[in-house]
Every structure is written in C-alpha cells, then in structure tokens.
CSV table of C-alpha atoms in Angstrom, one decimal:
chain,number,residue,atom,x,y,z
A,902,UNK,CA,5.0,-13.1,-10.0
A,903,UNK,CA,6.2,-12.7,-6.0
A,904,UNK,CA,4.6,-10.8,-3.6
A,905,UNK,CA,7.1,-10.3,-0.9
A,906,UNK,CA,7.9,-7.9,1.8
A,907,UNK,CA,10.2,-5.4,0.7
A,908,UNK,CA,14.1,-5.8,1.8
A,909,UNK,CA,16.7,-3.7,2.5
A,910,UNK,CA,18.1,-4.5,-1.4
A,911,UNK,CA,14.8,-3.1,-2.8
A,912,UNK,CA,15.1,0.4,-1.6
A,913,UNK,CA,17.2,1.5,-3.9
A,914,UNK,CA,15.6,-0.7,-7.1
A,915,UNK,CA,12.2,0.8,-5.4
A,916,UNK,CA,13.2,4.5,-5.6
A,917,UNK,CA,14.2,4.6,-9.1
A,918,UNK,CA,11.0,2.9,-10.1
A,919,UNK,CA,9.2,5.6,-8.7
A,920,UNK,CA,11.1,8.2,-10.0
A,921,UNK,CA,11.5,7.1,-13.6
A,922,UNK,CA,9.4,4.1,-14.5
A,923,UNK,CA,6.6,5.6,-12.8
A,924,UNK,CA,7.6,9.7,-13.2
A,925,UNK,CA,6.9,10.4,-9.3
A,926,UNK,CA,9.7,11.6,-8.0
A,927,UNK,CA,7.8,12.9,-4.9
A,928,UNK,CA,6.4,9.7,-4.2
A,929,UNK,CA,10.1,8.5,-3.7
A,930,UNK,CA,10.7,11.3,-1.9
A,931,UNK,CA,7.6,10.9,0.6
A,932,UNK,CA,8.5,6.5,0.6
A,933,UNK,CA,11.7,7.9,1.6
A,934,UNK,CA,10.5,10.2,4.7
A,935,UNK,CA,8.3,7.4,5.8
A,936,UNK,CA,10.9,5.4,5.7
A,937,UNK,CA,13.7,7.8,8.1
A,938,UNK,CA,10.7,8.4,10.3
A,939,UNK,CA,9.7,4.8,10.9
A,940,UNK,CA,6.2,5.4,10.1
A,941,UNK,CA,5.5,2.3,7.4
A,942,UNK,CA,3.9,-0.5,9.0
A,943,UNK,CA,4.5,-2.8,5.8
A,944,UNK,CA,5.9,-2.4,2.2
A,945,UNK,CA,5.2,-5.3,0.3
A,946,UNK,CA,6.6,-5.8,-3.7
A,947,UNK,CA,5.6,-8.0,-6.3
A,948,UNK,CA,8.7,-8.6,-8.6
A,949,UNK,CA,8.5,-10.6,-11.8
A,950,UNK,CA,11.1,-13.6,-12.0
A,951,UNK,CA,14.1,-12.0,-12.6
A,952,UNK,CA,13.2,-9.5,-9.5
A,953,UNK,CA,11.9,-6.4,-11.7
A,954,UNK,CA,9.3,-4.3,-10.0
A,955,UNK,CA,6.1,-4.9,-11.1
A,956,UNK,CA,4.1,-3.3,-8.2
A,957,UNK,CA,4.2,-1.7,-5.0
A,958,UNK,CA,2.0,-1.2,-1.8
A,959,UNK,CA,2.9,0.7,1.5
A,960,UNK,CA,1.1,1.0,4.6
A,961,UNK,CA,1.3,3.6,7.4
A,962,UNK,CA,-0.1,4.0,10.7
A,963,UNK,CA,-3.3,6.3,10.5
A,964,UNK,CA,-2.4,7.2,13.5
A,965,UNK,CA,-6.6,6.8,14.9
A,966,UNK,CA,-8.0,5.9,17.4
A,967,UNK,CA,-9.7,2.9,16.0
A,968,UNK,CA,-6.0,1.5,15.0
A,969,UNK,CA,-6.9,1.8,11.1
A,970,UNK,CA,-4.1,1.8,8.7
A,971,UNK,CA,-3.4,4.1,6.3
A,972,UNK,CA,-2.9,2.6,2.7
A,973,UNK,CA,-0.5,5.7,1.7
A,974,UNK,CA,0.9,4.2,-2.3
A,975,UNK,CA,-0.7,1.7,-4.3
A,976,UNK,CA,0.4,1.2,-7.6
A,977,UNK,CA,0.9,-1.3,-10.0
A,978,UNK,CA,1.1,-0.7,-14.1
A,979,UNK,CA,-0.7,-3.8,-14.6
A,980,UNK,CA,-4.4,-3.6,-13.0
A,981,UNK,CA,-4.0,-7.2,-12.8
A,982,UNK,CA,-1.5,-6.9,-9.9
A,983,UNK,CA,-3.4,-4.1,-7.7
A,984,UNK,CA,-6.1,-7.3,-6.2
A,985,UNK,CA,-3.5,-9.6,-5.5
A,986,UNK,CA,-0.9,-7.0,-4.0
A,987,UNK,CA,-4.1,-5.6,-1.5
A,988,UNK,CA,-5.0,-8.8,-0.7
A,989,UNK,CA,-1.6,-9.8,0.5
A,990,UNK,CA,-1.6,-6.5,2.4
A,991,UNK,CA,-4.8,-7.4,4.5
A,992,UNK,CA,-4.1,-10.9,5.1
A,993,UNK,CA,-0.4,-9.6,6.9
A,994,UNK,CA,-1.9,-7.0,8.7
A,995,UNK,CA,-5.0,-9.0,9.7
A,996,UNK,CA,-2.2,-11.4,11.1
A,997,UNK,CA,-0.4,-8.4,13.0
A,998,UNK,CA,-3.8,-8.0,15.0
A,999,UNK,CA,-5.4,-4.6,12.5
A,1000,UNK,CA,-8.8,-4.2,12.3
A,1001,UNK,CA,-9.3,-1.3,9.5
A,1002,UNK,CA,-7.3,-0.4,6.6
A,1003,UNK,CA,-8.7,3.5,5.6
A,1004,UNK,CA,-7.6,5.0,2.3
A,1005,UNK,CA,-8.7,8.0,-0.3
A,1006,UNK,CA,-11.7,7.4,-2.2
A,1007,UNK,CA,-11.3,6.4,-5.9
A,1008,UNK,CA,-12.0,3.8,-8.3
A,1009,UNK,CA,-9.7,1.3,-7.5
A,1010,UNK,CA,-10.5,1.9,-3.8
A,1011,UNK,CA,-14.2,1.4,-4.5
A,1012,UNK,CA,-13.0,-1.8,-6.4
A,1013,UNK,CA,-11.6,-3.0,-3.8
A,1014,UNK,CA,-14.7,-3.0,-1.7
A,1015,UNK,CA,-13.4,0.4,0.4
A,1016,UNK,CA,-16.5,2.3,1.2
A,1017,UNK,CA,-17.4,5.3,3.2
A,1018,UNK,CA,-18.3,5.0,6.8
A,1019,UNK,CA,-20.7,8.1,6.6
A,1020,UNK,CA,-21.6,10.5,4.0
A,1021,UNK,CA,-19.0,13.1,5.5
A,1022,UNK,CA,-15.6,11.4,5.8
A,1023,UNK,CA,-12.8,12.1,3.5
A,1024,UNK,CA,-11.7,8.7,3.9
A,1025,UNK,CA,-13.1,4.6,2.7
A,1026,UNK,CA,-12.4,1.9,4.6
A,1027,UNK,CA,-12.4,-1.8,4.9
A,1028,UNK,CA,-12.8,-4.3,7.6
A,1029,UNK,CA,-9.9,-7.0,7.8
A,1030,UNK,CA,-11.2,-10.3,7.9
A,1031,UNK,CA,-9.2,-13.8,7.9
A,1032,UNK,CA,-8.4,-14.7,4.7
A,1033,UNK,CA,-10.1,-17.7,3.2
A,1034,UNK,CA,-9.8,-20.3,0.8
C-alpha cells in the first residue's frame, strides 16, 4: 500500500470511487466543489500496487481562528487503512506549520484520539505533534 498526495490523474479515478464503489455520489459532488473553490488544504490517497483506491482523506480549512483544519472525508473500506491514512495527514500538515485538526464526533474520531475541547462543542479535536519514531 501507498499513501500519496492525490494528483491531477486521481481526480477522475477518485470521483467514480465515490460514486460507485462507495455509493456517495454527493460526496463526489462536495470533493468536487472543494475542489473549484480551492478550499482543500490536502487530499492524500492510499492506492494498492496496481494504483486502485483503497482509501481517501481530505482536509479543508476550518476557517477558525485558532487555524484548525477541518478533516471533511475520511474513508477507507478497510479499517486497517483509516490509522495509517490520518497519521500521514498530521505529520504533512504538522510540517505545513497546523496546530489543530477538528472534525465530527464518532467512533473512529474518538479512535483516533479526537476529543472534545468542552462539553458544548459540536466538534473533536486533536493537537498536531511531530511525528516520532
């Protein structure tokens, strides 16, 4: 398995796994809005050898003042792939100078060590921290 940034080639190959390996064609048709509007701050894939889709993860701009970003799809058929694709995600964006990554509350989020920031707030979020090894 890669985890990669998405390219120009996958946008098409992206859309159609939404739409019918996945049955969402409004989440192809919101990727696709985000997209025209500029609003992603990174896309990433994870593609099996022969470059099949095996996962997706986009990231917008909150749009906050505390310059969080917004984890807006995250989805992989495997559960296997949903660590490794979010962990990729906060190592980049800890290396393009984010702070927060803020996203809806749910099992995988709280998996994922998201957590509310007060008992009132509609949305979890994590602290990015270098990456270690």
């Amino acid at each position: 398995m890669l985890i990669r940034s998405e390219a120009p080639a996958d946008l098409v190959r992206l859309d159609q796994w939404w739409r019918d390996t996945l049955a969402n064609p409004q989440q192809a048709d919101q990727l696709q809005q985000w997209r025209e509007q500029g609003l992603i701050t990174l896309s990433l894939v994870a593609t099996d050898d022969m470059g099949s889709t095996l996962g997706h993860i986009a990231v917008v701009d909150a749009q906050s003042e505390d310059n969080a970003q917004l984890i807006a799809v995250w989805f992989s058929p495997d559960p296997e792939l949903i660590a490794p694709l979010l962990d990729e995600a906060e190592s980049v964006l800890f290396e393009l100078g984010y702070c927060q990554l803020k996203i809806a509350p749910s099992p995988q989020a709280a998996n994922a060590e998201f957590a509310p920031i007060s008992t009132d707030q509609h949305w979890w979020y994590k602290q990015l921290a270098a990456a270690t090894v």
